[in-house]
């Protein structure tokens, strides 16, 4: 758009020369120049704005999806040897279904479908015993009827592995896994970091940036009808918005923001540059569309208020949404009530991408840090970490996402370095089982338990760093931390066991490890529950021994 700047400069210079000719009105020359300027707004933008002027279609948002079916336990369960002896026979747990998200399709592999886990009872399965050549293993298969509606009820699939001779578990090697190399703070040489004419100061993630203010005050709504909204959007299209878009892209690169980070940055800029919330939403859609993201504004059917719906790459919980062309658009305006609204039934031609919620790189935030120490009971396991406040604030802005977002998130390099350097020496030279028991005891006893509802008033899964920032954590938070430590320090595969009101983990050990387990794609995963206080690996909470879990494999 360099041509735009040159043209505008020429246009203003020509005004003086054309002043005498212009006494009787706009000259033919000026009309041609203005017409030429109109060409700088693309035909696609014009077509989209014209479409926005048509009557918007009425929709009704779908009710927010609630992740948790039942409330979590108010207090964690403490292991009682009288109830579950340590020498109790291992149990192969029943699986409701396997959600294997490691494939590109993210396909689901149902095993047993349960309508009501509270009422279901499990009868002994009818079995056929087949002996393989290896005398150590006996596979028990279920003989199932074809139609459960007319035949006896399906019985759970059970695969039993007979006790094998004790085989030494692999020893944890030395050195431990090296943490991610910290990324240096970008040099403060670009215009973003220096006060200049034509730039306004915006503080984001605790850092000051000087952004192009060409859009400041440009978005004005004369009303909330289709024409008024289209006029405001068109004014932004005709403005010199490209420098601001470039500034946003540079901040994204410098801070290593994911798409959600870009969304929060654009929301903050729009709030600063606009006089009202409604105008801010129009600007948010405009900037998100210009950066290629799918976002649509809407007008509430009652209340004369604007809303913004954003299409994301994963499920978002506790937010109303609408499904358009197979994609879920979630209401990100702060109003989570289900309602009817009017929306332009078409995306901007520039909106091609979903807003990605996954963190393939940890945001590069600096500034104030919170120092926290966590000490396990009955163990030398002790960790002191520093969590950037800006990072904690960023994570707090996150809506509740699929567990995959937290499970696969890259951890802040400084936090990761402290975790690995503190725990790695304790497990070096240990067997897999002993090392895993050290890690699970750390997660079970070094953190105080409290449900999300008690601590926040709403469901909030944690990223790893947040367990050290907030005073309390619950079952899914501990499962995320334990999964991360096992994968980083032991190099073992981990799956999540998702119950209606609880989350635990299961680990695929390389050696022979005793205890309760699940079979996933023919592989044995030993139960490890980070919220079953005092329980070793292989122990299942008594009340979940007869409840089928969903296996989440990421």
JSON list of N, CA and C in Angstrom, two decimals, residues 14-44:
[
{"chain": "A", "resi": 14, "resn": "UNK", "atom": "N", "xyz": [-2.22, 18.53, -4.69]},
{"chain": "A", "resi": 14, "resn": "UNK", "atom": "CA", "xyz": [-2.96, 19.04, -5.85]},
{"chain": "A", "resi": 14, "resn": "UNK", "atom": "C", "xyz": [-4.11, 19.95, -5.46]},
{"chain": "A", "resi": 15, "resn": "UNK", "atom": "N", "xyz": [-4.52, 19.88, -4.17]},
{"chain": "A", "resi": 15, "resn": "UNK", "atom": "CA", "xyz": [-5.64, 20.71, -3.74]},
{"chain": "A", "resi": 15, "resn": "UNK", "atom": "C", "xyz": [-5.34, 22.20, -3.90]},
{"chain": "A", "resi": 16, "resn": "UNK", "atom": "N", "xyz": [-4.12, 22.59, -3.54]},
{"chain": "A", "resi": 16, "resn": "UNK", "atom": "CA", "xyz": [-3.76, 24.01, -3.63]},
{"chain": "A", "resi": 16, "resn": "UNK", "atom": "C", "xyz": [-3.79, 24.48, -5.08]},
{"chain": "A", "resi": 17, "resn": "UNK", "atom": "N", "xyz": [-3.23, 23.63, -5.96]},
{"chain": "A", "resi": 17, "resn": "UNK", "atom": "CA", "xyz": [-3.18, 24.01, -7.36]},
{"chain": "A", "resi": 17, "resn": "UNK", "atom": "C", "xyz": [-4.54, 24.07, -8.01]},
{"chain": "A", "resi": 18, "resn": "UNK", "atom": "N", "xyz": [-5.49, 23.29, -7.45]},
{"chain": "A", "resi": 18, "resn": "UNK", "atom": "CA", "xyz": [-6.81, 23.23, -8.07]},
{"chain": "A", "resi": 18, "resn": "UNK", "atom": "C", "xyz": [-7.81, 24.16, -7.38]},
{"chain": "A", "resi": 19, "resn": "UNK", "atom": "N", "xyz": [-7.34, 24.95, -6.40]},
{"chain": "A", "resi": 19, "resn": "UNK", "atom": "CA", "xyz": [-8.27, 25.76, -5.61]},
{"chain": "A", "resi": 19, "resn": "UNK", "atom": "C", "xyz": [-9.07, 26.72, -6.49]},
{"chain": "A", "resi": 20, "resn": "UNK", "atom": "N", "xyz": [-8.39, 27.40, -7.46]},
{"chain": "A", "resi": 20, "resn": "UNK", "atom": "CA", "xyz": [-9.08, 28.37, -8.29]},
{"chain": "A", "resi": 20, "resn": "UNK", "atom": "C", "xyz": [-10.12, 27.70, -9.16]},
{"chain": "A", "resi": 21, "resn": "UNK", "atom": "N", "xyz": [-9.80, 26.49, -9.66]},
{"chain": "A", "resi": 21, "resn": "UNK", "atom": "CA", "xyz": [-10.74, 25.81, -10.53]},
{"chain": "A", "resi": 21, "resn": "UNK", "atom": "C", "xyz": [-11.93, 25.26, -9.75]},
{"chain": "A", "resi": 22, "resn": "UNK", "atom": "N", "xyz": [-11.78, 25.19, -8.42]},
{"chain": "A", "resi": 22, "resn": "UNK", "atom": "CA", "xyz": [-12.72, 24.45, -7.59]},
{"chain": "A", "resi": 22, "resn": "UNK", "atom": "C", "xyz": [-13.78, 25.34, -6.97]},
{"chain": "A", "resi": 23, "resn": "UNK", "atom": "N", "xyz": [-13.84, 26.63, -7.37]},
{"chain": "A", "resi": 23, "resn": "UNK", "atom": "CA", "xyz": [-14.76, 27.54, -6.72]},
{"chain": "A", "resi": 23, "resn": "UNK", "atom": "C", "xyz": [-16.22, 27.15, -6.94]},
{"chain": "A", "resi": 24, "resn": "UNK", "atom": "N", "xyz": [-16.51, 26.63, -8.08]},
{"chain": "A", "resi": 24, "resn": "UNK", "atom": "CA", "xyz": [-17.89, 26.30, -8.40]},
{"chain": "A", "resi": 24, "resn": "UNK", "atom": "C", "xyz": [-18.26, 24.90, -8.02]},
{"chain": "A", "resi": 25, "resn": "UNK", "atom": "N", "xyz": [-17.40, 24.15, -7.29]},
{"chain": "A", "resi": 25, "resn": "UNK", "atom": "CA", "xyz": [-17.67, 22.76, -6.91]},
{"chain": "A", "resi": 25, "resn": "UNK", "atom": "C", "xyz": [-16.49, 21.90, -7.20]},
{"chain": "A", "resi": 26, "resn": "UNK", "atom": "N", "xyz": [-16.65, 20.58, -7.02]},
{"chain": "A", "resi": 26, "resn": "UNK", "atom": "CA", "xyz": [-15.55, 19.64, -7.26]},
{"chain": "A", "resi": 26, "resn": "UNK", "atom": "C", "xyz": [-15.32, 19.53, -8.75]},
{"chain": "A", "resi": 27, "resn": "UNK", "atom": "N", "xyz": [-14.07, 19.73, -9.16]},
{"chain": "A", "resi": 27, "resn": "UNK", "atom": "CA", "xyz": [-13.73, 19.70, -10.57]},
{"chain": "A", "resi": 27, "resn": "UNK", "atom": "C", "xyz": [-13.77, 18.27, -11.10]},
{"chain": "A", "resi": 28, "resn": "UNK", "atom": "N", "xyz": [-13.80, 18.15, -12.41]},
{"chain": "A", "resi": 28, "resn": "UNK", "atom": "CA", "xyz": [-13.75, 16.82, -13.03]},
{"chain": "A", "resi": 28, "resn": "UNK", "atom": "C", "xyz": [-12.47, 16.10, -12.64]},
{"chain": "A", "resi": 29, "resn": "UNK", "atom": "N", "xyz": [-11.37, 16.87, -12.55]},
{"chain": "A", "resi": 29, "resn": "UNK", "atom": "CA", "xyz": [-10.10, 16.26, -12.18]},
{"chain": "A", "resi": 29, "resn": "UNK", "atom": "C", "xyz": [-10.20, 15.62, -10.79]},
{"chain": "A", "resi": 30, "resn": "UNK", "atom": "N", "xyz": [-10.77, 16.39, -9.82]},
{"chain": "A", "resi": 30, "resn": "UNK", "atom": "CA", "xyz": [-10.89, 15.89, -8.46]},
{"chain": "A", "resi": 30, "resn": "UNK", "atom": "C", "xyz": [-11.82, 14.68, -8.41]},
{"chain": "A", "resi": 31, "resn": "UNK", "atom": "N", "xyz": [-12.88, 14.70, -9.20]},
{"chain": "A", "resi": 31, "resn": "UNK", "atom": "CA", "xyz": [-13.79, 13.55, -9.22]},
{"chain": "A", "resi": 31, "resn": "UNK", "atom": "C", "xyz": [-13.06, 12.29, -9.70]},
{"chain": "A", "resi": 32, "resn": "UNK", "atom": "N", "xyz": [-12.17, 12.48, -10.68]},
{"chain": "A", "resi": 32, "resn": "UNK", "atom": "CA", "xyz": [-11.40, 11.34, -11.18]},
{"chain": "A", "resi": 32, "resn": "UNK", "atom": "C", "xyz": [-10.44, 10.83, -10.12]},
{"chain": "A", "resi": 33, "resn": "UNK", "atom": "N", "xyz": [-9.83, 11.80, -9.39]},
{"chain": "A", "resi": 33, "resn": "UNK", "atom": "CA", "xyz": [-8.88, 11.41, -8.35]},
{"chain": "A", "resi": 33, "resn": "UNK", "atom": "C", "xyz": [-9.59, 10.62, -7.23]},
{"chain": "A", "resi": 34, "resn": "UNK", "atom": "N", "xyz": [-10.76, 11.08, -6.82]},
{"chain": "A", "resi": 34, "resn": "UNK", "atom": "CA", "xyz": [-11.52, 10.40, -5.77]},
{"chain": "A", "resi": 34, "resn": "UNK", "atom": "C", "xyz": [-11.96, 9.02, -6.25]},
{"chain": "A", "resi": 35, "resn": "UNK", "atom": "N", "xyz": [-12.37, 8.95, -7.49]},
{"chain": "A", "resi": 35, "resn": "UNK", "atom": "CA", "xyz": [-12.77, 7.66, -8.04]},
{"chain": "A", "resi": 35, "resn": "UNK", "atom": "C", "xyz": [-11.59, 6.69, -8.04]},
{"chain": "A", "resi": 36, "resn": "UNK", "atom": "N", "xyz": [-10.38, 7.25, -8.38]},
{"chain": "A", "resi": 36, "resn": "UNK", "atom": "CA", "xyz": [-9.17, 6.41, -8.37]},
{"chain": "A", "resi": 36, "resn": "UNK", "atom": "C", "xyz": [-8.87, 5.93, -6.95]},
{"chain": "A", "resi": 37, "resn": "UNK", "atom": "N", "xyz": [-9.12, 6.80, -5.96]},
{"chain": "A", "resi": 37, "resn": "UNK", "atom": "CA", "xyz": [-8.86, 6.43, -4.57]},
{"chain": "A", "resi": 37, "resn": "UNK", "atom": "C", "xyz": [-9.77, 5.27, -4.15]},
{"chain": "A", "resi": 38, "resn": "UNK", "atom": "N", "xyz": [-11.01, 5.28, -4.64]},
{"chain": "A", "resi": 38, "resn": "UNK", "atom": "CA", "xyz": [-11.95, 4.22, -4.30]},
{"chain": "A", "resi": 38, "resn": "UNK", "atom": "C", "xyz": [-11.42, 2.85, -4.71]},
{"chain": "A", "resi": 39, "resn": "UNK", "atom": "N", "xyz": [-10.58, 2.82, -5.75]},
{"chain": "A", "resi": 39, "resn": "UNK", "atom": "CA", "xyz": [-10.07, 1.55, -6.23]},
{"chain": "A", "resi": 39, "resn": "UNK", "atom": "C", "xyz": [-9.12, 0.90, -5.23]},
{"chain": "A", "resi": 40, "resn": "UNK", "atom": "N", "xyz": [-8.60, 1.71, -4.31]},
{"chain": "A", "resi": 40, "resn": "UNK", "atom": "CA", "xyz": [-7.69, 1.15, -3.32]},
{"chain": "A", "resi": 40, "resn": "UNK", "atom": "C", "xyz": [-8.42, 0.24, -2.33]},
{"chain": "A", "resi": 41, "resn": "UNK", "atom": "N", "xyz": [-9.73, 0.44, -2.19]},
{"chain": "A", "resi": 41, "resn": "UNK", "atom": "CA", "xyz": [-10.50, -0.51, -1.42]},
{"chain": "A", "resi": 41, "resn": "UNK", "atom": "C", "xyz": [-10.89, -1.63, -2.37]},
{"chain": "A", "resi": 42, "resn": "UNK", "atom": "N", "xyz": [-10.49, -2.83, -2.08]},
{"chain": "A", "resi": 42, "resn": "UNK", "atom": "CA", "xyz": [-10.62, -3.93, -3.03]},
{"chain": "A", "resi": 42, "resn": "UNK", "atom": "C", "xyz": [-12.07, -4.19, -3.38]},
{"chain": "A", "resi": 43, "resn": "UNK", "atom": "N", "xyz": [-12.25, -4.78, -4.53]},
{"chain": "A", "resi": 43, "resn": "UNK", "atom": "CA", "xyz": [-13.60, -5.15, -4.96]},
{"chain": "A", "resi": 43, "resn": "UNK", "atom": "C", "xyz": [-14.22, -6.13, -3.97]},
{"chain": "A", "resi": 44, "resn": "UNK", "atom": "N", "xyz": [-13.38, -7.03, -3.39]},
{"chain": "A", "resi": 44, "resn": "UNK", "atom": "CA", "xyz": [-13.89, -8.00, -2.43]},
{"chain": "A", "resi": 44, "resn": "UNK", "atom": "C", "xyz": [-14.43, -7.31, -1.19]}
]
